[in-house]
Amino acid sequence: MKDAKPFPVLKNDNLLRAARGEVVDRVPVWVMRQAGRYLPEFQELRKQHDFFTVCRTPELACEVTMQPLRRFDLDASIIFSDILVIPQALGLTVEMHAGVGPVLPQPIVVPEDLKRLTPDGALSRLSYVGDAITMMRHKLEGRVPLIGFTGAPWTLMGYMIEGGGSKTMSKAKAWLNEHPEDSKLFLNLLTDAIVDYLEMQVKAGAQMLQVFESSAEHLSKEQFLQWCVPYLKRIRDELVDRLTKKAIPVVPMTLFAKGAGHSLKEQSELGYDVIGLDWTVDPLEARNLVGPNITLQGNLDPQDMYRDPDELRNLTTEMVHKFGKSRYIANLGHGITPQTPITSMEVLVEAVHKAL
Ligand code: 1CP
């Protein structure tokens, strides 16, 4: 992007400072899925446009990314997209069915099906995400940093085998047992695509990256260490290597492995700056396990957003007190759910900022 306009100067960099372990003015807060169905203006826009049309049209993706920032005093934005754009770019059809979620009508059933995937050219089919990121950096006018993201290999493999979301991921888990060599091939293929994709996002202007290993919750500790950790490490190492070789500044990275509180120490050794926690993890125990040099993110139970405002305020304050002001980014322990009252977001954000 030789002739590209420089990006506006960042005014609120508390998120990036927290990620790097620097002093913050206030505890930064953002919310996973902060753009989405709990916002009436999102629902309104979705009536006019199909989900993936929103993802693929930079103006629409930016509009939706901006929606929560107009309402709440958040410290970060996250580009509107979905983890399933990678399976799409690899040649699988992905549909978004109302009330169901993502559906992949021709999933990967047997190892032979891996031949249907089209890694060549996948990155160019994702260029619309880069376009949205670059546009969003300008539209933000430096107000807060912009986070880019990806699904992690095991989580993407799960959706691609199951043909959508699954309560058990049993077909994908059966693959790990029955086709271990092909599982490695599959996970490596996804890892390669992910590294390309994250590099592209950084070049486009992403100031921080989050890797969602949301389906870690279906694996035992042993399986997590075998089927997630090596690929998560490869993503971080290869991305840093590539950016460094090209003299592109490395951005902070967050690993959110839902349900992997059994392996916090192992997660802290993978090179990520930030470890995201779900609500099953105690903040003080997490800090003891990861040590002082990792930033923690999380971890209010999304269900607490349905409590009355005083209770929510108290729970949030208590959480922030437990984590403390240094090396901490406040968030929920998973995505905000569609029926959440708007006022709960206001209470949460204000309580985080006032806690310390
Ligand atoms: O019709 C709609 O509008 C669908 C709702 C929706 C939204 C708002 C989906 C379908 N995806 C999204 C956006 C989205 N997805 C973001 C946007 C940025 C933000 O504001 O945070 C992000 C970060 C994601 C990531 C994502 N998609 C994850 C990882 C995070 C997590 O929640 O664990 C996963 C697992 C998905 C898959 C997915 N996409 C959509 C749904 C409903 C699901 C989950 C389906 C399931 O497993 O049951």
CSV table of C-alpha atoms and ligand atoms in Angstrom, one decimal:
chain,number,residue,atom,x,y,z
A,1,MET,CA,0.0,0.0,0.0
A,2,LYS,CA,2.5,2.5,-1.2
A,3,ASP,CA,0.2,5.5,-1.7
A,4,ALA,CA,-2.0,4.7,1.2
A,5,LYS,CA,-2.9,7.6,3.6
A,6,PRO,CA,-1.3,7.3,7.0
A,7,PHE,CA,-3.6,6.2,9.7
A,8,PRO,CA,-4.9,8.7,12.3
A,9,VAL,CA,-2.9,8.9,15.5
A,10,LEU,CA,-4.2,6.6,18.3
A,11,LYS,CA,-5.7,8.6,21.2
A,12,ASN,CA,-6.7,5.8,23.6
A,13,ASP,CA,-4.0,3.2,23.6
A,14,ASN,CA,-4.9,1.6,27.0
A,15,LEU,CA,-5.6,-1.8,25.4
A,16,LEU,CA,-2.2,-2.0,23.8
A,17,ARG,CA,-0.4,-0.7,26.9
A,18,ALA,CA,-2.2,-3.3,29.0
A,19,ALA,CA,-1.2,-6.0,26.5
A,20,ARG,CA,2.5,-4.9,26.7
A,21,GLY,CA,2.4,-4.6,30.5
A,22,GLU,CA,2.7,-0.9,30.5
A,23,VAL,CA,0.9,1.5,32.9
A,24,VAL,CA,-2.7,2.3,31.9
A,25,ASP,CA,-4.9,5.4,32.6
A,26,ARG,CA,-7.8,3.1,33.2
A,27,VAL,CA,-8.5,-0.6,32.9
A,28,PRO,CA,-9.4,-1.2,29.2
A,29,VAL,CA,-12.6,-3.0,28.5
A,30,TRP,CA,-14.2,-4.5,25.4
A,31,VAL,CA,-16.6,-7.4,24.9
A,32,MET,CA,-16.4,-10.4,22.7
A,33,ARG,CA,-19.1,-10.1,20.0
A,34,GLN,CA,-19.7,-6.5,21.0
A,35,ALA,CA,-21.1,-5.9,17.6
A,36,GLY,CA,-24.1,-8.3,17.2
A,37,ARG,CA,-27.6,-9.3,17.8
A,38,TYR,CA,-28.2,-7.6,21.2
A,39,LEU,CA,-28.0,-4.3,19.4
A,40,PRO,CA,-31.3,-3.2,17.6
A,41,GLU,CA,-29.3,-1.3,15.0
A,42,PHE,CA,-27.4,-4.5,14.1
A,43,GLN,CA,-30.7,-6.4,13.8
A,44,GLU,CA,-32.1,-3.7,11.6
A,45,LEU,CA,-29.1,-3.8,9.3
A,46,ARG,CA,-29.2,-7.6,9.2
A,47,LYS,CA,-32.8,-7.4,7.9
A,48,GLN,CA,-31.5,-5.7,4.8
A,49,HIS,CA,-28.3,-7.8,4.3
A,50,ASP,CA,-27.2,-11.4,4.5
A,51,PHE,CA,-24.6,-12.1,7.2
A,52,PHE,CA,-21.7,-12.8,4.8
A,53,THR,CA,-22.7,-9.8,2.6
A,54,VAL,CA,-22.0,-7.7,5.7
A,55,CYS,CA,-18.6,-9.3,6.2
A,56,ARG,CA,-17.7,-8.9,2.5
A,57,THR,CA,-18.8,-5.3,2.1
A,58,PRO,CA,-16.2,-3.0,3.9
A,59,GLU,CA,-18.7,-0.2,4.3
A,60,LEU,CA,-21.2,-2.5,6.0
A,61,ALA,CA,-18.6,-4.3,8.1
A,62,CYS,CA,-17.3,-0.9,9.3
A,63,GLU,CA,-20.8,0.3,10.1
A,64,VAL,CA,-21.4,-2.7,12.3
A,65,THR,CA,-18.0,-2.5,13.9
A,66,MET,CA,-18.8,1.1,14.8
A,67,GLN,CA,-22.2,0.4,16.3
A,68,PRO,CA,-21.1,-0.5,19.8
A,69,LEU,CA,-18.6,2.3,19.9
A,70,ARG,CA,-21.4,4.9,19.3
A,71,ARG,CA,-23.2,3.6,22.4
A,72,PHE,CA,-20.5,2.6,24.9
A,73,ASP,CA,-17.2,4.0,26.2
A,74,LEU,CA,-15.3,1.0,25.0
A,75,ASP,CA,-11.5,0.8,24.8
A,76,ALA,CA,-11.2,-1.4,21.7
A,77,SER,CA,-13.0,-2.2,18.4
A,78,ILE,CA,-13.0,-5.6,16.8
A,79,ILE,CA,-13.4,-5.9,13.0
A,80,PHE,CA,-16.8,-7.4,12.1
A,81,SER,CA,-16.3,-10.8,10.4
A,82,ASP,CA,-16.5,-14.4,11.4
A,83,ILE,CA,-14.1,-17.3,12.1
A,84,LEU,CA,-15.8,-19.2,9.2
A,85,VAL,CA,-14.5,-17.0,6.5
A,86,ILE,CA,-11.4,-19.2,6.4
A,87,PRO,CA,-13.3,-22.4,5.6
A,88,GLN,CA,-15.1,-20.4,3.0
A,89,ALA,CA,-11.9,-19.2,1.4
A,90,LEU,CA,-10.7,-22.8,1.4
A,91,GLY,CA,-13.6,-23.7,-0.8
A,92,LEU,CA,-16.4,-24.8,1.5
A,93,THR,CA,-19.8,-23.3,1.3
A,94,VAL,CA,-20.8,-21.7,4.6
A,95,GLU,CA,-24.4,-20.4,5.1
A,96,MET,CA,-25.7,-18.5,8.1
A,97,HIS,CA,-29.1,-19.8,9.1
A,98,ALA,CA,-31.2,-17.6,11.4
A,99,GLY,CA,-31.6,-19.0,14.8
A,100,VAL,CA,-29.2,-21.9,14.0
A,101,GLY,CA,-25.8,-20.3,13.2
A,102,PRO,CA,-23.3,-21.4,10.6
A,103,VAL,CA,-24.2,-24.4,8.4
A,104,LEU,CA,-21.6,-26.1,6.1
A,105,PRO,CA,-23.8,-28.2,3.8
A,106,GLN,CA,-20.8,-30.2,2.3
A,107,PRO,CA,-18.6,-30.9,5.4
A,108,ILE,CA,-15.3,-32.7,5.4
A,109,VAL,CA,-16.4,-36.3,6.2
A,110,VAL,CA,-13.4,-38.5,5.3
A,111,PRO,CA,-9.7,-37.8,4.8
A,112,GLU,CA,-10.2,-38.0,1.0
A,113,ASP,CA,-12.4,-34.8,1.3
A,114,LEU,CA,-9.3,-32.8,2.3
A,115,LYS,CA,-8.5,-32.8,-1.5
A,116,ARG,CA,-11.6,-30.6,-2.0
A,117,LEU,CA,-9.9,-27.8,0.0
A,118,THR,CA,-8.2,-25.0,-2.1
A,119,PRO,CA,-5.4,-23.4,-0.1
A,120,ASP,CA,-3.9,-21.8,-3.2
A,121,GLY,CA,-5.4,-18.4,-3.6
A,122,ALA,CA,-7.3,-18.6,-0.2
A,123,LEU,CA,-5.6,-15.4,1.0
A,124,SER,CA,-6.7,-13.4,-2.1
A,125,ARG,CA,-10.3,-14.6,-1.4
A,126,LEU,CA,-10.0,-13.0,2.0
A,127,SER,CA,-8.8,-9.6,0.8
A,128,TYR,CA,-12.2,-8.0,1.7
A,129,VAL,CA,-11.3,-8.5,5.4
A,130,GLY,CA,-8.1,-6.5,4.8
A,131,ASP,CA,-10.1,-3.8,3.0
A,132,ALA,CA,-12.5,-3.5,5.9
A,133,ILE,CA,-9.7,-3.3,8.4
A,134,THR,CA,-8.0,-0.5,6.5
A,135,MET,CA,-11.2,1.4,6.0
A,136,MET,CA,-12.0,1.0,9.7
A,137,ARG,CA,-8.7,2.3,10.9
A,138,HIS,CA,-9.5,5.6,9.1
A,139,LYS,CA,-13.1,5.7,10.3
A,140,LEU,CA,-12.0,5.2,13.9
A,141,GLU,CA,-10.0,8.4,13.7
A,142,GLY,CA,-7.6,7.0,16.3
A,143,ARG,CA,-10.3,6.7,19.0
A,144,VAL,CA,-9.4,3.2,20.1
A,145,PRO,CA,-7.3,0.3,18.7
A,146,LEU,CA,-8.7,-2.1,16.1
A,147,ILE,CA,-8.5,-5.8,16.9
A,148,GLY,CA,-8.2,-8.4,14.1
A,149,PHE,CA,-9.0,-12.1,14.7
A,150,THR,CA,-9.1,-15.7,13.5
A,151,GLY,CA,-10.4,-19.0,14.5
A,152,ALA,CA,-7.7,-21.4,15.7
A,153,PRO,CA,-7.0,-24.7,13.8
A,154,TRP,CA,-8.8,-27.2,16.0
A,155,THR,CA,-11.9,-24.9,16.2
A,156,LEU,CA,-12.0,-24.5,12.4
A,157,MET,CA,-11.4,-28.2,11.9
A,158,GLY,CA,-14.4,-28.9,14.2
A,159,TYR,CA,-16.8,-26.7,12.2
A,160,MET,CA,-15.6,-28.1,8.9
A,161,ILE,CA,-16.1,-31.7,10.0
A,162,GLU,CA,-19.3,-31.2,11.9
A,163,GLY,CA,-20.9,-29.0,9.2
A,164,GLY,CA,-21.7,-26.3,11.7
A,165,GLY,CA,-21.8,-25.9,15.5
A,166,SER,CA,-22.0,-29.0,17.7
A,167,LYS,CA,-22.7,-29.6,21.3
A,168,THR,CA,-20.1,-32.4,21.5
A,169,MET,CA,-17.8,-32.1,18.4
A,170,SER,CA,-18.0,-35.9,18.4
A,171,LYS,CA,-17.3,-36.3,14.7
A,172,ALA,CA,-14.3,-34.1,14.8
A,173,LYS,CA,-13.0,-35.8,17.9
A,174,ALA,CA,-13.5,-39.2,16.2
A,175,TRP,CA,-11.2,-37.9,13.4
A,176,LEU,CA,-8.4,-37.2,15.9
A,177,ASN,CA,-8.6,-40.8,17.1
A,178,GLU,CA,-9.3,-42.6,13.8
A,179,HIS,CA,-7.2,-40.4,11.4
A,180,PRO,CA,-4.4,-39.0,13.5
A,181,GLU,CA,-2.0,-38.4,10.5
A,182,ASP,CA,-4.7,-36.8,8.4
A,183,SER,CA,-5.7,-34.7,11.4
A,184,LYS,CA,-2.2,-33.4,11.6
A,185,LEU,CA,-2.3,-32.6,7.8
A,186,PHE,CA,-5.6,-30.9,8.2
A,187,LEU,CA,-4.5,-28.8,11.2
A,188,ASN,CA,-1.2,-27.8,9.5
A,189,LEU,CA,-3.1,-26.8,6.4
A,190,LEU,CA,-5.3,-24.6,8.5
A,191,THR,CA,-2.3,-23.2,10.4
A,192,ASP,CA,-0.7,-22.1,7.2
A,193,ALA,CA,-3.9,-20.4,6.1
A,194,ILE,CA,-4.2,-18.7,9.5
A,195,VAL,CA,-0.7,-17.3,9.5
A,196,ASP,CA,-1.2,-15.9,6.0
A,197,TYR,CA,-4.5,-14.4,7.1
A,198,LEU,CA,-3.1,-12.8,10.3
A,199,GLU,CA,-0.1,-11.3,8.4
A,200,MET,CA,-2.5,-9.8,5.9
A,201,GLN,CA,-4.6,-8.3,8.7
A,202,VAL,CA,-1.5,-6.7,10.3
A,203,LYS,CA,-0.5,-5.2,7.0
A,204,ALA,CA,-4.0,-3.9,6.5
A,205,GLY,CA,-3.9,-2.1,9.9
A,206,ALA,CA,-4.9,-4.5,12.7
A,207,GLN,CA,-3.3,-3.2,15.9
A,208,MET,CA,-3.8,-6.4,17.9
A,209,LEU,CA,-4.9,-9.9,17.1
A,210,GLN,CA,-7.0,-12.5,18.9
A,211,VAL,CA,-7.0,-16.2,18.2
A,212,PHE,CA,-10.3,-17.9,19.1
A,213,GLU,CA,-9.8,-21.6,20.1
A,214,SER,CA,-13.4,-21.7,21.2
A,215,SER,CA,-13.8,-25.5,20.8
A,216,ALA,CA,-10.9,-26.3,23.2
A,217,GLU,CA,-13.7,-26.9,25.7
A,218,HIS,CA,-14.5,-30.3,24.1
A,219,LEU,CA,-11.0,-31.7,24.6
A,220,SER,CA,-9.3,-33.2,27.6
A,221,LYS,CA,-6.1,-31.6,28.8
A,222,GLU,CA,-4.0,-34.2,27.1
A,223,GLN,CA,-5.9,-33.7,23.8
A,224,PHE,CA,-5.6,-29.9,24.1
A,225,LEU,CA,-1.8,-30.3,24.5
A,226,GLN,CA,-1.6,-32.6,21.5
A,227,TRP,CA,-4.1,-31.1,19.1
A,228,CYS,CA,-4.2,-27.4,19.9
A,229,VAL,CA,-0.9,-26.3,21.5
A,230,PRO,CA,1.6,-27.1,18.8
A,231,TYR,CA,-0.5,-25.3,16.1
A,232,LEU,CA,-1.2,-22.3,18.4
A,233,LYS,CA,2.6,-22.0,19.0
A,234,ARG,CA,3.3,-22.3,15.2
A,235,ILE,CA,0.9,-19.5,14.5
A,236,ARG,CA,2.6,-17.1,17.0
A,237,ASP,CA,6.2,-18.1,16.1
A,238,GLU,CA,5.7,-18.0,12.3
A,239,LEU,CA,3.8,-14.7,12.4
A,240,VAL,CA,6.5,-13.0,14.5
A,241,ASP,CA,9.1,-14.4,12.2
A,242,ARG,CA,7.5,-13.2,9.0
A,243,LEU,CA,6.7,-9.7,10.3
A,244,THR,CA,10.2,-9.3,11.8
A,245,LYS,CA,11.8,-10.4,8.5
A,246,LYS,CA,9.7,-7.8,6.7
A,247,ALA,CA,10.4,-5.1,9.3
A,248,ILE,CA,6.7,-4.8,10.1
A,249,PRO,CA,6.1,-4.1,13.8
A,250,VAL,CA,4.8,-7.1,15.6
A,251,VAL,CA,1.4,-6.5,17.3
A,252,PRO,CA,0.2,-7.9,20.6
A,253,MET,CA,-1.6,-11.2,20.4
A,254,THR,CA,-4.3,-12.8,22.5
A,255,LEU,CA,-5.1,-16.5,22.8
A,256,PHE,CA,-8.6,-17.3,23.9
A,257,ALA,CA,-8.9,-21.0,24.4
A,258,LYS,CA,-12.3,-21.5,25.9
A,259,GLY,CA,-12.5,-24.3,28.5
A,260,ALA,CA,-8.7,-24.7,28.6
A,261,GLY,CA,-8.3,-23.4,32.1
A,262,HIS,CA,-6.6,-26.7,32.9
A,263,SER,CA,-3.6,-25.6,30.8
A,264,LEU,CA,-2.9,-22.0,31.7
A,265,LYS,CA,0.7,-22.5,32.4
A,266,GLU,CA,1.2,-24.2,29.1
A,267,GLN,CA,-0.7,-21.5,27.3
A,268,SER,CA,1.5,-18.8,28.9
A,269,GLU,CA,4.5,-20.5,27.4
A,270,LEU,CA,3.4,-20.1,23.7
A,271,GLY,CA,4.6,-16.5,23.2
A,272,TYR,CA,1.2,-14.8,23.3
A,273,ASP,CA,1.0,-11.5,25.1
A,274,VAL,CA,-2.5,-12.0,26.5
A,275,ILE,CA,-4.4,-15.1,27.7
A,276,GLY,CA,-8.2,-14.8,27.6
A,277,LEU,CA,-10.0,-16.6,30.4
A,278,ASP,CA,-13.5,-18.0,30.5
A,279,TRP,CA,-15.6,-17.5,33.7
A,280,THR,CA,-14.7,-20.9,35.1
A,281,VAL,CA,-11.2,-19.7,36.0
A,282,ASP,CA,-10.5,-17.9,39.2
A,283,PRO,CA,-8.5,-14.6,38.5
A,284,LEU,CA,-6.0,-15.1,41.4
A,285,GLU,CA,-5.3,-18.7,40.5
A,286,ALA,CA,-4.8,-17.7,36.8
A,287,ARG,CA,-2.3,-15.0,37.8
A,288,ASN,CA,-0.4,-17.5,39.9
A,289,LEU,CA,-0.2,-20.0,37.1
A,290,VAL,CA,0.8,-17.6,34.3
A,291,GLY,CA,3.2,-15.5,36.3
A,292,PRO,CA,3.6,-11.7,36.2
A,293,ASN,CA,4.6,-11.2,32.5
A,294,ILE,CA,1.4,-12.2,30.8
A,295,THR,CA,-1.7,-10.0,30.5
A,296,LEU,CA,-5.0,-11.6,31.4
A,297,GLN,CA,-8.3,-10.9,29.7
A,298,GLY,CA,-11.8,-11.7,30.9
A,299,ASN,CA,-13.8,-13.2,32.5
A,300,LEU,CA,-17.3,-12.2,33.7
A,301,ASP,CA,-19.9,-14.9,33.0
A,302,PRO,CA,-22.1,-13.6,30.0
A,303,GLN,CA,-25.0,-14.8,32.1
A,304,ASP,CA,-24.2,-12.1,34.7
A,305,MET,CA,-25.3,-9.5,32.1
A,306,TYR,CA,-28.9,-10.6,32.9
A,307,ARG,CA,-28.6,-9.7,36.6
A,308,ASP,CA,-30.0,-6.5,38.0
A,309,PRO,CA,-27.7,-3.5,37.5
A,310,ASP,CA,-26.6,-3.3,41.2
A,311,GLU,CA,-25.6,-6.9,41.2
A,312,LEU,CA,-23.8,-6.6,37.9
A,313,ARG,CA,-22.0,-3.5,39.1
A,314,ASN,CA,-20.8,-5.3,42.2
A,315,LEU,CA,-19.7,-8.5,40.4
A,316,THR,CA,-17.8,-6.4,37.8
A,317,THR,CA,-16.0,-4.3,40.5
A,318,GLU,CA,-15.1,-7.4,42.4
A,319,MET,CA,-13.7,-9.0,39.3
A,320,VAL,CA,-11.5,-5.9,38.4
A,321,HIS,CA,-10.3,-5.8,42.0
A,322,LYS,CA,-9.2,-9.4,41.8
A,323,PHE,CA,-7.3,-8.9,38.5
A,324,GLY,CA,-5.9,-5.5,39.4
A,325,LYS,CA,-4.9,-2.6,37.2
A,326,SER,CA,-1.7,-3.9,35.7
A,327,ARG,CA,-1.6,-6.5,32.8
A,328,TYR,CA,-5.4,-6.7,32.7
A,329,ILE,CA,-8.0,-6.3,30.0
A,330,ALA,CA,-11.7,-6.5,31.2
A,331,ASN,CA,-14.0,-8.6,29.1
A,332,LEU,CA,-16.7,-11.3,29.4
A,333,GLY,CA,-15.6,-14.9,29.6
A,334,HIS,CA,-17.2,-15.6,26.2
A,335,GLY,CA,-19.3,-13.7,23.7
A,336,ILE,CA,-22.2,-11.5,24.8
A,337,THR,CA,-25.5,-13.3,24.2
A,338,PRO,CA,-28.4,-11.9,22.0
A,339,GLN,CA,-31.0,-11.1,24.7
A,340,THR,CA,-28.5,-9.1,26.8
A,341,PRO,CA,-30.1,-5.7,27.9
A,342,ILE,CA,-28.2,-2.7,26.5
A,343,THR,CA,-28.1,-1.2,30.0
A,344,SER,CA,-25.9,-4.1,31.1
A,345,MET,CA,-23.2,-3.0,28.7
A,346,GLU,CA,-23.4,0.5,30.1
A,347,VAL,CA,-23.2,-0.8,33.6
A,348,LEU,CA,-20.3,-3.1,32.8
A,349,VAL,CA,-18.2,-0.5,31.0
A,350,GLU,CA,-18.7,2.1,33.7
A,351,ALA,CA,-18.1,-0.3,36.5
A,352,VAL,CA,-14.8,-1.4,35.0
A,353,HIS,CA,-13.6,2.2,34.5
A,354,LYS,CA,-14.6,3.2,38.0
A,355,ALA,CA,-13.3,0.2,39.9
A,356,LEU,CA,-9.7,1.3,40.3
B,1,1CP,O1,-27.2,-13.7,12.0
B,1,1CP,C1,-26.3,-13.2,12.6
B,1,1CP,O2,-26.2,-12.0,12.7
B,1,1CP,C2,-25.3,-14.2,13.3
B,1,1CP,C3,-24.7,-13.8,14.6
B,1,1CP,C4,-23.2,-13.8,14.4
B,1,1CP,C5,-22.4,-12.7,14.6
B,1,1CP,C6,-22.8,-11.3,15.1
B,1,1CP,C7,-22.3,-14.8,14.0
B,1,1CP,C8,-22.7,-16.2,13.6
B,1,1CP,N1,-21.0,-14.4,13.9
B,1,1CP,C9,-21.0,-13.0,14.3
B,1,1CP,C10,-19.8,-12.2,14.4
B,1,1CP,C11,-18.6,-12.7,15.0
B,1,1CP,N2,-18.2,-14.0,15.1
B,1,1CP,C12,-17.6,-11.8,15.5
B,1,1CP,C13,-17.6,-10.3,15.4
B,1,1CP,C14,-16.8,-9.4,16.1
B,1,1CP,C15,-17.3,-9.1,17.5
B,1,1CP,O3,-18.0,-8.1,17.6
B,1,1CP,O4,-16.8,-9.7,18.4
B,1,1CP,C16,-16.6,-12.7,16.1
B,1,1CP,C17,-15.3,-12.3,16.8
B,1,1CP,C18,-17.0,-14.0,15.8
B,1,1CP,C19,-16.2,-15.2,16.1
B,1,1CP,C20,-16.8,-16.5,16.1
B,1,1CP,N3,-17.8,-17.1,15.2
B,1,1CP,C21,-16.5,-17.6,17.0
B,1,1CP,C22,-15.5,-17.5,18.1
B,1,1CP,C23,-16.0,-16.7,19.3
B,1,1CP,C24,-16.9,-17.5,20.1
B,1,1CP,O5,-18.1,-17.0,20.2
B,1,1CP,O6,-16.6,-18.6,20.6
B,1,1CP,C25,-17.3,-18.7,16.7
B,1,1CP,C26,-17.3,-20.0,17.4
B,1,1CP,C27,-18.1,-18.4,15.6
B,1,1CP,C28,-19.0,-19.2,14.9
B,1,1CP,C29,-20.3,-18.7,14.8
B,1,1CP,N4,-20.7,-17.6,14.0
B,1,1CP,C30,-22.0,-17.3,14.3
B,1,1CP,C31,-22.5,-18.1,15.3
B,1,1CP,C32,-23.9,-18.0,15.9
B,1,1CP,C33,-21.4,-18.9,15.7
B,1,1CP,C34,-21.4,-20.0,16.8
B,1,1CP,C35,-22.2,-21.2,16.4
B,1,1CP,C36,-22.1,-22.3,17.3
B,1,1CP,O7,-21.1,-22.9,17.5
B,1,1CP,O8,-23.2,-22.7,17.8
